[in-house]
mmCIF file of C-alpha atoms and ligand atoms in Angstrom:
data_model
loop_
_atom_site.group_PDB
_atom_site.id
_atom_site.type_symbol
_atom_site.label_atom_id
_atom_site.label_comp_id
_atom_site.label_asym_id
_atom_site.label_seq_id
_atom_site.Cartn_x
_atom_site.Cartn_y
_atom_site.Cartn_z
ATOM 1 C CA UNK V 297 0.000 0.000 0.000
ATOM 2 C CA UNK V 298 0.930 3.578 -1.194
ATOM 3 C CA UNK V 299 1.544 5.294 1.865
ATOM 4 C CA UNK V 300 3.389 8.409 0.751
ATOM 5 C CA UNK V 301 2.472 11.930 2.545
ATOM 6 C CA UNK V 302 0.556 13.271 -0.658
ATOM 7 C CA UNK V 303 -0.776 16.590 0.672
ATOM 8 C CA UNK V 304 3.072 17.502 0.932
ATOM 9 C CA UNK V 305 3.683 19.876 -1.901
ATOM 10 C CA UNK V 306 7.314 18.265 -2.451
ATOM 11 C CA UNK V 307 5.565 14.885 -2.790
ATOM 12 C CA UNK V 308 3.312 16.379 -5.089
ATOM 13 C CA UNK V 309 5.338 18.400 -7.391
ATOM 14 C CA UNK V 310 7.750 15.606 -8.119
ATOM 15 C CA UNK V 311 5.397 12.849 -8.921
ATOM 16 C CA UNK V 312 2.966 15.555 -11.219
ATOM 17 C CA UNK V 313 6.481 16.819 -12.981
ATOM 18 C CA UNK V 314 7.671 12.989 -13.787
ATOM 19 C CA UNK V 315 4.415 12.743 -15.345
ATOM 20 C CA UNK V 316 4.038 15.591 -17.410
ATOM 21 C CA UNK V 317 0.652 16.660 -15.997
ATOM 22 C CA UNK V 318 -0.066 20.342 -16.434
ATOM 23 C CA UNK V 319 -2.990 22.272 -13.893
ATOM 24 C CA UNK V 320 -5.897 22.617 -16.032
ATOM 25 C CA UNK V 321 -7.473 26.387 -14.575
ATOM 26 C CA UNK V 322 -11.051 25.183 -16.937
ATOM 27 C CA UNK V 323 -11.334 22.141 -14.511
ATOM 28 C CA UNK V 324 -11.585 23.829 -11.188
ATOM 29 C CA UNK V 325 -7.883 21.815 -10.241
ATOM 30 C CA UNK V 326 -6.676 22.950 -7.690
ATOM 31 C CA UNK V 327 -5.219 20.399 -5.346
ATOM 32 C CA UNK V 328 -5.315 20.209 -1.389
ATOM 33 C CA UNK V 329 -2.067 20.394 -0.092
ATOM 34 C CA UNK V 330 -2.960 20.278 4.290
ATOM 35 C CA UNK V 331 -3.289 16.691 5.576
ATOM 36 C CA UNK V 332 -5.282 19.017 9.193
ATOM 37 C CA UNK V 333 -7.629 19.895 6.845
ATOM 38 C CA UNK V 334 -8.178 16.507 5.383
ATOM 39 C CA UNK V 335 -8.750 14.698 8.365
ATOM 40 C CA UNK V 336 -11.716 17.586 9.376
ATOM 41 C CA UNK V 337 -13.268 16.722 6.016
ATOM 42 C CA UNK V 338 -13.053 12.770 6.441
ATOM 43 C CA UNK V 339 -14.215 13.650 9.848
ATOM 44 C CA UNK V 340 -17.260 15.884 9.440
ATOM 45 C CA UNK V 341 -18.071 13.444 6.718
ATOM 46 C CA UNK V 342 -18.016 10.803 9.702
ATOM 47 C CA UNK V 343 -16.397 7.953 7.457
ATOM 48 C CA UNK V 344 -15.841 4.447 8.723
ATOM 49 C CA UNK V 345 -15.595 1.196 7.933
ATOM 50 C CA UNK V 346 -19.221 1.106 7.175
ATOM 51 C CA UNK V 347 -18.979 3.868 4.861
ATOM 52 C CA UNK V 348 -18.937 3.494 1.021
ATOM 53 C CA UNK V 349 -18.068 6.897 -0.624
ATOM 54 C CA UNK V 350 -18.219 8.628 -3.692
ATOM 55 C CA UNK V 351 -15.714 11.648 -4.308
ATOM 56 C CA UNK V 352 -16.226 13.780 -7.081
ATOM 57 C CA UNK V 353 -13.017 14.644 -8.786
ATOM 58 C CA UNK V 354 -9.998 12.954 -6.861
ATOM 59 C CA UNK V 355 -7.482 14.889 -8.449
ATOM 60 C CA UNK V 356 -3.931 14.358 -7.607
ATOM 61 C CA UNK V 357 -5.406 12.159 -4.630
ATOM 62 C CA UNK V 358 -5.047 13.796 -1.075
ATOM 63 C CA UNK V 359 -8.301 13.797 -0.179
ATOM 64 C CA UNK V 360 -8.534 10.598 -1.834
ATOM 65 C CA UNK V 361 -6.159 8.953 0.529
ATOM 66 C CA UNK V 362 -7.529 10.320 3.436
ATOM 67 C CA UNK V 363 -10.715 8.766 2.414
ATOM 68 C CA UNK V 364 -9.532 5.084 1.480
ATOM 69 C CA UNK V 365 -7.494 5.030 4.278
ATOM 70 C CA UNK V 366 -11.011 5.381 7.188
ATOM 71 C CA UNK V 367 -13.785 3.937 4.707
ATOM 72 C CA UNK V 368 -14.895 0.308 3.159
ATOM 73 C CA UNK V 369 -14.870 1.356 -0.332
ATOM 74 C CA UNK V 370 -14.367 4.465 -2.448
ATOM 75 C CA UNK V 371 -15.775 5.325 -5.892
ATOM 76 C CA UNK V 372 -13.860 8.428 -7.276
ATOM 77 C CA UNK V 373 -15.071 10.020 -10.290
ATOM 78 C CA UNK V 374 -12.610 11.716 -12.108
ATOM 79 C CA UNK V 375 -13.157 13.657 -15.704
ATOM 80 C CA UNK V 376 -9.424 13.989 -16.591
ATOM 81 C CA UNK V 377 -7.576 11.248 -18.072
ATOM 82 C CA UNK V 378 -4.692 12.729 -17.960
ATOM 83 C CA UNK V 379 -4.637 11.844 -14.179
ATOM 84 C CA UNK V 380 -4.710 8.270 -14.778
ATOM 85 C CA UNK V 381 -1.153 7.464 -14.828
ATOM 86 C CA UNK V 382 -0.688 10.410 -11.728
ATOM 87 C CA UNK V 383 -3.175 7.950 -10.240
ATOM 88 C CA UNK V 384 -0.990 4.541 -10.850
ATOM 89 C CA UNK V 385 1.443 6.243 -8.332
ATOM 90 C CA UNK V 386 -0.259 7.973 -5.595
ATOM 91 C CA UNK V 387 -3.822 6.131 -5.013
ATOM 92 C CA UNK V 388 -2.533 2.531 -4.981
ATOM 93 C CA UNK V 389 -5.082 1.141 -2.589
ATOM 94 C CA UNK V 390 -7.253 -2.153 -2.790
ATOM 95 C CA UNK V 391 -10.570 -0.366 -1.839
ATOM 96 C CA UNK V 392 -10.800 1.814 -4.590
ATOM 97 C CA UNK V 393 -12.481 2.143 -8.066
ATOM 98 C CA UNK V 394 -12.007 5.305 -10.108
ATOM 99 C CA UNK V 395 -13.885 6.416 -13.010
ATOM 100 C CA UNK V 396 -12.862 8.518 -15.939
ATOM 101 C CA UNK V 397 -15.627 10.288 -16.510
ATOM 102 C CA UNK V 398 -17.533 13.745 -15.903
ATOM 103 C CA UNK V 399 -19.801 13.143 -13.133
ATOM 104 C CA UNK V 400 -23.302 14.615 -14.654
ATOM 105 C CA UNK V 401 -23.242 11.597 -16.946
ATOM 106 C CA UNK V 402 -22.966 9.380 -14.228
ATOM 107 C CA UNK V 403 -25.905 7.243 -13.103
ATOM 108 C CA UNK V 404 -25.346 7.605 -9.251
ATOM 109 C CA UNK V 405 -28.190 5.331 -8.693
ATOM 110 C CA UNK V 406 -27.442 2.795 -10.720
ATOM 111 C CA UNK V 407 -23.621 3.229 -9.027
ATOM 112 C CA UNK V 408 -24.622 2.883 -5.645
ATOM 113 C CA UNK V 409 -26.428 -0.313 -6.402
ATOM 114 C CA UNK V 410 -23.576 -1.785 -7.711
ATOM 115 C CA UNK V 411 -20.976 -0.791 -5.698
ATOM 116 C CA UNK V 412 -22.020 -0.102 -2.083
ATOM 117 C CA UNK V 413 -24.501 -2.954 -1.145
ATOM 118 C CA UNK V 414 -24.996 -2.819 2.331
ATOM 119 C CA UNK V 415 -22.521 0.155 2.520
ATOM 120 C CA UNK V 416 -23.946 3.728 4.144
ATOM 121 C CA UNK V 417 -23.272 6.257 1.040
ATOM 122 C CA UNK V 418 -21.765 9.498 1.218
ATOM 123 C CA UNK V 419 -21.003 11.859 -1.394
ATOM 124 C CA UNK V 420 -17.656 13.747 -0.242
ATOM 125 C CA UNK V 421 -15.655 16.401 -2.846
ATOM 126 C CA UNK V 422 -13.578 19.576 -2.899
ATOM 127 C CA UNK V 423 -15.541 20.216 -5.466
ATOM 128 C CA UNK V 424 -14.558 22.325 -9.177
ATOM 129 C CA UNK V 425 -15.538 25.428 -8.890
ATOM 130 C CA UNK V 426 -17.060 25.924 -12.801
ATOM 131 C CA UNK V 427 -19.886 23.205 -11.936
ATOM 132 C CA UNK V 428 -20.746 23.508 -8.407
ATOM 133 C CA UNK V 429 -24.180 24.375 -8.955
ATOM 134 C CA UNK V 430 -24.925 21.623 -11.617
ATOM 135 C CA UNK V 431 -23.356 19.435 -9.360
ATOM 136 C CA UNK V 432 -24.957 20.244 -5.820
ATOM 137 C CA UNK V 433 -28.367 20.263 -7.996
ATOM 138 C CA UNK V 434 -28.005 17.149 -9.357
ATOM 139 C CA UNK V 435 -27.278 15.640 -6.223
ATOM 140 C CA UNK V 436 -30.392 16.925 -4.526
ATOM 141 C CA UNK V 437 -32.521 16.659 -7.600
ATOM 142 C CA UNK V 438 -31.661 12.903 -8.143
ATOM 143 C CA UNK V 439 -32.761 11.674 -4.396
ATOM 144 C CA UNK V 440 -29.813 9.056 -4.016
ATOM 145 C CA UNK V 441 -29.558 6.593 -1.446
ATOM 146 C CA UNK V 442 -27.114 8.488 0.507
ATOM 147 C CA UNK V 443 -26.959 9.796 4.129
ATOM 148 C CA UNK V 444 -24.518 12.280 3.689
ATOM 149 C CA UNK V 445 -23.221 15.036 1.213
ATOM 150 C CA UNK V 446 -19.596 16.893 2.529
ATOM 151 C CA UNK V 447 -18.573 19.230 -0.368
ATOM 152 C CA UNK V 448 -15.680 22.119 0.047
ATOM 153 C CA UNK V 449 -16.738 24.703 -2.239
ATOM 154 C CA UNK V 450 -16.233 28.408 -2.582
ATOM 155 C CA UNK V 451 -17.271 30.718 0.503
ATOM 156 C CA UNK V 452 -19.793 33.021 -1.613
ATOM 157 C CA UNK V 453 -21.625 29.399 -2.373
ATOM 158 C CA UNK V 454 -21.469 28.259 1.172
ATOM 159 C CA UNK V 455 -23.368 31.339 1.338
ATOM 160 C CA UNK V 456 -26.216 30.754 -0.707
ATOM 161 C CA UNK V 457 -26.560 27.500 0.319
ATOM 162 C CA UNK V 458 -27.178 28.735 3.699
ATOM 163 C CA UNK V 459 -29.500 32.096 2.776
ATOM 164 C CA UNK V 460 -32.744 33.633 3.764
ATOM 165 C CA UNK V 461 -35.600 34.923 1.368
ATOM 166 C CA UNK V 462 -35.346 38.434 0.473
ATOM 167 C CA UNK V 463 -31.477 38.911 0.280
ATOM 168 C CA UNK V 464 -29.477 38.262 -3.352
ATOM 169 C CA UNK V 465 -27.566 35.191 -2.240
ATOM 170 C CA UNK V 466 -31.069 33.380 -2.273
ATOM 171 C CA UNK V 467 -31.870 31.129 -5.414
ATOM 172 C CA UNK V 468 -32.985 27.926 -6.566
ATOM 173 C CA UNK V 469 -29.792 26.027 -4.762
ATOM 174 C CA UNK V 470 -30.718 27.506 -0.930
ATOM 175 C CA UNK V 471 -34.304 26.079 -1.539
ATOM 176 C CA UNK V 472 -32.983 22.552 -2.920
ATOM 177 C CA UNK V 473 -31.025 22.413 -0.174
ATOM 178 C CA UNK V 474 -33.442 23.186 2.334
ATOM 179 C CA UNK V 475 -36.097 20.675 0.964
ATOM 180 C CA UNK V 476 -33.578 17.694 1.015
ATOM 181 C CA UNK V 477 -31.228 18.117 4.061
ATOM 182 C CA UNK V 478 -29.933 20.059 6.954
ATOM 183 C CA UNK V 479 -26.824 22.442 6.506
ATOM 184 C CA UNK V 480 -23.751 22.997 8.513
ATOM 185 C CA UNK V 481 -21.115 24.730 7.629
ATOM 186 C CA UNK V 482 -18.564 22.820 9.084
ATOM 187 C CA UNK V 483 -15.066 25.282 8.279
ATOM 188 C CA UNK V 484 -14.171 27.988 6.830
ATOM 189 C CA UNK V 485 -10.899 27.186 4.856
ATOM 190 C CA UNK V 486 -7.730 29.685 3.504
ATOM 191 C CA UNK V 487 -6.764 30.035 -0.024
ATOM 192 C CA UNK V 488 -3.322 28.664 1.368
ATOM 193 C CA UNK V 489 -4.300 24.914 1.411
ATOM 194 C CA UNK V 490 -3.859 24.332 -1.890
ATOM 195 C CA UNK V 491 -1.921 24.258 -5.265
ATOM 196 C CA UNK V 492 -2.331 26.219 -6.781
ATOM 197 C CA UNK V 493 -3.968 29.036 -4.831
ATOM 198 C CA UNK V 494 -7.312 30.171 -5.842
ATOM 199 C CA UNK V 495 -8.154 33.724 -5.501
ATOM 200 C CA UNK V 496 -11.060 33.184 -2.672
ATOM 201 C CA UNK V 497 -11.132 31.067 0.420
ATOM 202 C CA UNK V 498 -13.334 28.292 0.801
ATOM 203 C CA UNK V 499 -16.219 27.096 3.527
ATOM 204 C CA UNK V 500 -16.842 23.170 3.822
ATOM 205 C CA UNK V 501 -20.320 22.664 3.848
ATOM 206 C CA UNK V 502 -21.848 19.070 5.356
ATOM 207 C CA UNK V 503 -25.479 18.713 4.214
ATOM 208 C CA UNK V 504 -27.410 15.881 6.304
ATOM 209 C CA UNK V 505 -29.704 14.524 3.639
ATOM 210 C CA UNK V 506 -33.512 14.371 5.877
ATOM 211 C CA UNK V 507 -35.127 10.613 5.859
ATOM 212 C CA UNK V 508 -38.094 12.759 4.755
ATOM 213 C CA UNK V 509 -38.007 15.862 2.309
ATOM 214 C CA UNK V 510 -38.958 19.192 4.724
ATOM 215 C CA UNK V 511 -42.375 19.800 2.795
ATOM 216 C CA UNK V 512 -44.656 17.588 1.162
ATOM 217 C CA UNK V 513 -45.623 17.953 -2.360
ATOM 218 C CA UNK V 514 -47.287 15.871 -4.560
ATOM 219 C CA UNK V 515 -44.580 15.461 -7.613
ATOM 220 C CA UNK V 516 -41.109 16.684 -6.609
ATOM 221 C CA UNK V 517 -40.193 17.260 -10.674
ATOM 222 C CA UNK V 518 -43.052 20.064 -10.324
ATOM 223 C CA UNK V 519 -41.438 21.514 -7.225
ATOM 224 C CA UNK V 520 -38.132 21.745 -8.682
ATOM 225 C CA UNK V 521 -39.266 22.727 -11.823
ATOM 226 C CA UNK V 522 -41.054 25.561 -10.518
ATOM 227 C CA UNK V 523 -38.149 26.947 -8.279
ATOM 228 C CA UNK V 524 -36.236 27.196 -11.334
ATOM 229 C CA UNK V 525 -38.469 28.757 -13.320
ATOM 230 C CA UNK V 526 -38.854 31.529 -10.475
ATOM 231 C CA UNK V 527 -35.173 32.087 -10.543
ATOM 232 C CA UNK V 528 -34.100 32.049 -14.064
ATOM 233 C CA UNK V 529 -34.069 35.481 -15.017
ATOM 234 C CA UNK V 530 -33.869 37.827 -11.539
ATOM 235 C CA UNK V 531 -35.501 40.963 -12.347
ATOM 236 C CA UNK V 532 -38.714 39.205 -13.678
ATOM 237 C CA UNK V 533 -41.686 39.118 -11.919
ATOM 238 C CA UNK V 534 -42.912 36.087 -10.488
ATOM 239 C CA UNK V 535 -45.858 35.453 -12.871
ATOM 240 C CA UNK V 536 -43.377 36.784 -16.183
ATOM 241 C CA UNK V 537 -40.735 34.563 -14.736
ATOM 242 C CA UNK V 538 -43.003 30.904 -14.411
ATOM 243 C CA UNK V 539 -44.641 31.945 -17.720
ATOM 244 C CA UNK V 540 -41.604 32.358 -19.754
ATOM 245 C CA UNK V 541 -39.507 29.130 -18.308
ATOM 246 C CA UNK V 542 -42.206 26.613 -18.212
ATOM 247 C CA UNK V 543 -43.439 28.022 -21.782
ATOM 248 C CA UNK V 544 -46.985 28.557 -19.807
ATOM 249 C CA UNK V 545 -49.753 30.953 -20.781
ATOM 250 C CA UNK V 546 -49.892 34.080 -18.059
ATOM 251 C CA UNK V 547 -53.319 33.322 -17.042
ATOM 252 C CA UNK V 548 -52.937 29.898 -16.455
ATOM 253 C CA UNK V 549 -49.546 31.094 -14.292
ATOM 254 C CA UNK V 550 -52.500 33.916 -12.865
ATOM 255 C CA UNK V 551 -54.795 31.771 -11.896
ATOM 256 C CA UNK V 552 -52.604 29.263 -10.083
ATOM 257 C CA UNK V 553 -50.439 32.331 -8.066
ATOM 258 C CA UNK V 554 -54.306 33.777 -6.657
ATOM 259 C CA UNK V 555 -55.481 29.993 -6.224
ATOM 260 C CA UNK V 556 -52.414 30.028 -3.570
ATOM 261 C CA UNK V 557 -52.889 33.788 -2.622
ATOM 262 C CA UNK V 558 -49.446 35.229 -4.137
ATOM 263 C CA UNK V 559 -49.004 38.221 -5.720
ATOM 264 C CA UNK V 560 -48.120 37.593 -9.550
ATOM 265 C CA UNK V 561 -45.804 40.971 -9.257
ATOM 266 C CA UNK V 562 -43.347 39.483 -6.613
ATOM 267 C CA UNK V 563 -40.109 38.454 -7.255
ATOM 268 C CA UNK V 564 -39.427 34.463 -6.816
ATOM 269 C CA UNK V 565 -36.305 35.289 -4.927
ATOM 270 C CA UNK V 566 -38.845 36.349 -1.412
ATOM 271 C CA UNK V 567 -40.880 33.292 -1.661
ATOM 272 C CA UNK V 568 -40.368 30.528 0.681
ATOM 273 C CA UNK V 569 -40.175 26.612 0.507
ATOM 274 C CA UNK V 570 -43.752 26.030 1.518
ATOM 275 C CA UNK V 571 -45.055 29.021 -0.462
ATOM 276 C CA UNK V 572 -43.163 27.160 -3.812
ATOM 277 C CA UNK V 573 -44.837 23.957 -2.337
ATOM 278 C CA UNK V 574 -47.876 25.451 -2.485
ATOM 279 C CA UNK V 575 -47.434 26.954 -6.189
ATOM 280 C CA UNK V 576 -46.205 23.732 -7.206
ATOM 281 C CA UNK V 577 -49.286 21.466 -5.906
ATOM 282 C CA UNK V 578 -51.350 24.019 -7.087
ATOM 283 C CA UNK V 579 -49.905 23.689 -10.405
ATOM 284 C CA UNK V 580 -50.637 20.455 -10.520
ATOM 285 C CA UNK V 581 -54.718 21.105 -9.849
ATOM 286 C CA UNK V 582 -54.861 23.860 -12.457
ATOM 287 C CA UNK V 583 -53.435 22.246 -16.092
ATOM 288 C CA UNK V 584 -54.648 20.041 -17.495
ATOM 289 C CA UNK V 585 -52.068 17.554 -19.335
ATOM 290 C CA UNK V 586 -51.589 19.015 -22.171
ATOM 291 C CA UNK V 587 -49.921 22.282 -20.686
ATOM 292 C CA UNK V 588 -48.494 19.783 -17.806
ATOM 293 C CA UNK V 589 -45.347 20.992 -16.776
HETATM 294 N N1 LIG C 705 -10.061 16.288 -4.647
HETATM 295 C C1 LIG C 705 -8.826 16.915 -5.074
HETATM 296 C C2 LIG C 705 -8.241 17.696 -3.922
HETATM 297 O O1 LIG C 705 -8.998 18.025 -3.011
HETATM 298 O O2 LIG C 705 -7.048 17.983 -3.944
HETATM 299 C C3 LIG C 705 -9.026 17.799 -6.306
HETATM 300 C C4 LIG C 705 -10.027 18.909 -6.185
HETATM 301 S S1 LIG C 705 -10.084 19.975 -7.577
HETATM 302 C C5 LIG C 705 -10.796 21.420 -6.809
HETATM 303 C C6 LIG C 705 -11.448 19.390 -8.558
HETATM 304 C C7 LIG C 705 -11.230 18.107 -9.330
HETATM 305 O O3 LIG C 705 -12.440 17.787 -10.045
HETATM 306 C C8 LIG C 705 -10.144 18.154 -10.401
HETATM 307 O O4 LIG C 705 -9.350 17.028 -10.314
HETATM 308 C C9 LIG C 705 -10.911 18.167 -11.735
HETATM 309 O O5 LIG C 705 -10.191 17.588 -12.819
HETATM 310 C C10 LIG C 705 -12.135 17.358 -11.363
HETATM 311 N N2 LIG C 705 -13.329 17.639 -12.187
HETATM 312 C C11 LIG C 705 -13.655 18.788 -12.812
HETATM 313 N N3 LIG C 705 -14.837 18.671 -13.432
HETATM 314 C C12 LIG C 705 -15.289 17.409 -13.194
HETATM 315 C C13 LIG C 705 -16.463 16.682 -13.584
HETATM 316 N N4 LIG C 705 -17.408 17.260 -14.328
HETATM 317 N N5 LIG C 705 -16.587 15.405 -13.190
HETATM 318 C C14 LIG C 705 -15.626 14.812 -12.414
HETATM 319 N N6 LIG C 705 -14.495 15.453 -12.020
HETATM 320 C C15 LIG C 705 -14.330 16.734 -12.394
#
């Protein structure tokens, strides 16, 4: 077993020089380099030998090792190739699989069933910076089997994962968030832990994914499509807004919003969970399946 010190930035030069591997900005790389701040990750993730993970872009491997080293089994997922033969030297361990491939064409269910039977599923990642949203989104959207979701990401999105109606870090990720699982953010992280340095710091964020979704609705596609549809374009109203990204005629939008007393002139970004529960259900009553969204 591999059991070189690969958050040391010696370590890590040397082995990503012999192998000709060059930082690629477009892919969000840039690699941890503090084994403190790996443990508190592994930690708040609360990985053991029951856990089966999945990390989302492994990178040169730090985080990686920290991970094979407490759980049963890991399943990286990593979309540069290039990393492969980086890989063959630093993440030589028996309990993991890594695949080269970007994760939102990755069938997480159909992963989890194959790979973690019996296992309790976390999702841990530092995760690229260019695809954070798609990537917290699908994860949410997708309802996996999973208990747990530790992500490091960049401190202005740890802050609109965490917001309150009314104020501009609130979107369609706070209220995805909130439906599925509860937040913590568990550190807030320098721009000095890695290589190379980014221009921001960083918060890790552990979401606790709820055995029940906060609100009931009756078809969760509706829901989310709904929240999006409030948030796509800011400065529209809410009834302009739904209209326009669910391709729905105003009145129809109309009648729902006063069905669920709402103001059609109100921004999406002051609404609440239940309030877009109650828009959503409402929806649902109102078309009829040919306007179905
Ligand atoms: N986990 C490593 C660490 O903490 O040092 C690397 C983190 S780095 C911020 C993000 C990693 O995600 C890079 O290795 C990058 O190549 C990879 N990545 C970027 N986009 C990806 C995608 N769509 N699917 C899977 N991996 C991706």
């Amino acid at each position: 077993m591999d059991e070189k010190k690969l958050y040391s930035p010696k370590v890590m030069k040397d082995i990503l020089e012999k192998n000709g591997f060059k930082f690629s900005k477009r892919l969000g790389q840039n690699f941890l380099i503090d084994g403190n701040i790996i443990s508190k990750i592994v930690e708040a993730a609360g990985v053991d030998e029951k856990s089966g993970v999945i990390e989302i872009g492994p990178g040169f491997g730090t985080l990686t090792q920290g991970l094979c080293k407490k759980a049963k089994k890991v399943v990286a997922i990593e979309i540069d190739k290039s990393l492969k033969q980086v890989h063959k030297e630093t993440l030589n361990y028996d309990n993991i699989k890594i695949i080269y491939e970007d994760f939102m064409k990755i069938d997480v269910d159909k992963l989890i069933e194959e790979e973690f039977e019996g296992l309790d599923v976390k999702i841990v990642a530092n995760l690229p910076y260019y695809i954070t949203t798609p990537i917290i989104m699908k994860i949410l959207e997708e309802k996996y089997k999973i208990s747990k979701i530790v992500v490091m990401v960049q401190k202005e999105v740890a802050q609109r994962l965490n917001a309150q109606p009314g104020t501009k870090e609130y979107g369609a990720i706070t209220l995805a968030v909130q439906y599925r699982a509860d937040t913590n953010v568990s550190m807030i992280v320098p721009n000095t832990v890695f290589m190379p340095r980014p221009k921001v710091d960083s918060a890790v964020i552990s979401l606790d994914v709820l055995k029940e979704p906060r609100i009931v609705v009756e078809d969760e596609k509706v829901l989310f499509k709904v929240i999006k549809g409030s948030f796509g374009q800011r400065r529209k109203t809410l009834l302009n807004g739904l209209s326009n990204n669910l391709h729905l005629p105003k009145e129809l939008v109309k009648e729902v919003l006063d069905k669920v007393n709402i103001s059609p002139s109100i921004r999406g970004e002051t609404l609440t969970l239940k309030e877009f529960g109650n828009i959503s259900n409402e929806m649902i009553n109102v078309l009829d399946d040919e306007n179905m969204v």
